[in-house]
mmCIF file of C-alpha atoms in Angstrom:
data_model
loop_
_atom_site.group_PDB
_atom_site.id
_atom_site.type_symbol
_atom_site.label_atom_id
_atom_site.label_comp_id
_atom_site.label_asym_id
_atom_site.label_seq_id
_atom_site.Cartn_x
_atom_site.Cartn_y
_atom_site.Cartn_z
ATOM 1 C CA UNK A 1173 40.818 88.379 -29.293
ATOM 2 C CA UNK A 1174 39.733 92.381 -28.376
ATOM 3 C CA UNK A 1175 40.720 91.563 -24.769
ATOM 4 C CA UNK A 1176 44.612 90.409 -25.892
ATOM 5 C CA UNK A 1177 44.885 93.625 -28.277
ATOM 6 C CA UNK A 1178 43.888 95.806 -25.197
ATOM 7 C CA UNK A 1179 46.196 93.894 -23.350
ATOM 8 C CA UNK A 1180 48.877 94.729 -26.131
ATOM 9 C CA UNK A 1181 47.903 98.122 -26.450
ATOM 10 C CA UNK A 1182 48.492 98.880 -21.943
ATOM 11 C CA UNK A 1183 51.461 96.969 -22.303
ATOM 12 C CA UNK A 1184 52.869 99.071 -25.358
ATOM 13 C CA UNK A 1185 51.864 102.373 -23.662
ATOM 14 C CA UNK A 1186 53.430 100.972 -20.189
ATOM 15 C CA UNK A 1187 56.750 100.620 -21.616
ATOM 16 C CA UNK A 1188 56.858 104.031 -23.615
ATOM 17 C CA UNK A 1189 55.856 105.440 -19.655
ATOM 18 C CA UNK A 1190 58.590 103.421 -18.394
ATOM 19 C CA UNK A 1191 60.983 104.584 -21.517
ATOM 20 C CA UNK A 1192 59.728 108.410 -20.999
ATOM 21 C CA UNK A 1193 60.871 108.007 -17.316
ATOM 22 C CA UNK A 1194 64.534 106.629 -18.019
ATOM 23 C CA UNK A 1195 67.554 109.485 -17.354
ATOM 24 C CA UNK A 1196 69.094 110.347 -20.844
ATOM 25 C CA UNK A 1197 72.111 108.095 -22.255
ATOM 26 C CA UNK A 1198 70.845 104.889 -20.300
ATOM 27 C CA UNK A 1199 71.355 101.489 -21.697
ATOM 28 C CA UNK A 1200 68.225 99.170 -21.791
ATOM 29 C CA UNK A 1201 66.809 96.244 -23.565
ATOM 30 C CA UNK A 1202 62.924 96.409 -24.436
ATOM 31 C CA UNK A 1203 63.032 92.600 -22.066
ATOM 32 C CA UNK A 1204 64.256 95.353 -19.323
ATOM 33 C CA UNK A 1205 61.699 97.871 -19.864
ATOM 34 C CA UNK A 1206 58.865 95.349 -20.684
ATOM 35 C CA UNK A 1207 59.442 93.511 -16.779
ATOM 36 C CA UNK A 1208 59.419 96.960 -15.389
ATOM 37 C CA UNK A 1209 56.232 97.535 -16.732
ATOM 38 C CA UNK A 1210 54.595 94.708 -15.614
ATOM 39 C CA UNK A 1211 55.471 95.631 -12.504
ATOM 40 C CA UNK A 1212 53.149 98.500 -12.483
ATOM 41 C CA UNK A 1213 49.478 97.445 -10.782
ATOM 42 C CA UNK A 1214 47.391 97.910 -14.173
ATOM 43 C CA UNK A 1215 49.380 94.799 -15.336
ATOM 44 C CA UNK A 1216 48.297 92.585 -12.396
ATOM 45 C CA UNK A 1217 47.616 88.743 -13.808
ATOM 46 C CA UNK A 1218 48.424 89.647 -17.234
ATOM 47 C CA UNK A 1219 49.209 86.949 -19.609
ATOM 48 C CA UNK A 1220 50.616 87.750 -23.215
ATOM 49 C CA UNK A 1221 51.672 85.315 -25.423
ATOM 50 C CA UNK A 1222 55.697 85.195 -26.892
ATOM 51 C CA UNK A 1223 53.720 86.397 -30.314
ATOM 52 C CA UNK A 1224 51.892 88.969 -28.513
ATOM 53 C CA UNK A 1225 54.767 90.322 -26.942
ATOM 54 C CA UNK A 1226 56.924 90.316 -29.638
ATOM 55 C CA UNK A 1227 54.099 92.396 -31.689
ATOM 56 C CA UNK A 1228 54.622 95.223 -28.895
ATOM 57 C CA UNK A 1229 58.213 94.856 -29.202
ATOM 58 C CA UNK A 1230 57.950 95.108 -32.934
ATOM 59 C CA UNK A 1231 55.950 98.873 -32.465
ATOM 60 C CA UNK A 1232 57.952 100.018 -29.094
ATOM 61 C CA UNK A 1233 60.724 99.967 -31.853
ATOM 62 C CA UNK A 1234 58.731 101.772 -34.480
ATOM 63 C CA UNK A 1235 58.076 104.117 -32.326
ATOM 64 C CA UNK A 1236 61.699 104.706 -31.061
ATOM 65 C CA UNK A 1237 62.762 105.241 -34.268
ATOM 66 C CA UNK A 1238 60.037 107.729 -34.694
ATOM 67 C CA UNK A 1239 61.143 109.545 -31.996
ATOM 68 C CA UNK A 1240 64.713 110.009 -32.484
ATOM 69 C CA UNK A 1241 64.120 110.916 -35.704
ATOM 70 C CA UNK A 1242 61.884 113.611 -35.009
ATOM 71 C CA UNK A 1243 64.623 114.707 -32.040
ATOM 72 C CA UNK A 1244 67.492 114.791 -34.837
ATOM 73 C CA UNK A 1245 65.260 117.102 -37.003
#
């Protein structure tokens, strides 16, 4: 089970990387973001499950929030 969380945890970091490197005002879906960061070569033969992916969905939007709240501030 430690190996899946780190697995979470590179994926979740991969697509705030991939988010951070976006120009402003562009349109994306986290499906969008999460394929281009699976892409990148740490991710090579990596195999979440629909629940484990969903879990990094469900904090890629926490953090999101996070940050355009702290940005409106």
């Amino acid at each position: 089970m430690k190996e899946k969380r780190n697995e979470q945890e590179l994926l979740y970091e991969g697509v705030k990387i991939v988010t951070k490197k976006l120009s402003p005002n562009t349109d994306y879906s986290f499906n969008e973001l999460k394929n281009m960061a699976i892409k990148m070569p740490q991710f090579n033969n990596m195999d979440l499950s629909i629940n484990e992916q969903r879990e990094v969905g469900r904090r890629y939007s926490s953090w999101v929030k996070n940050v355009l709240k702290q940005t409106l501030l």
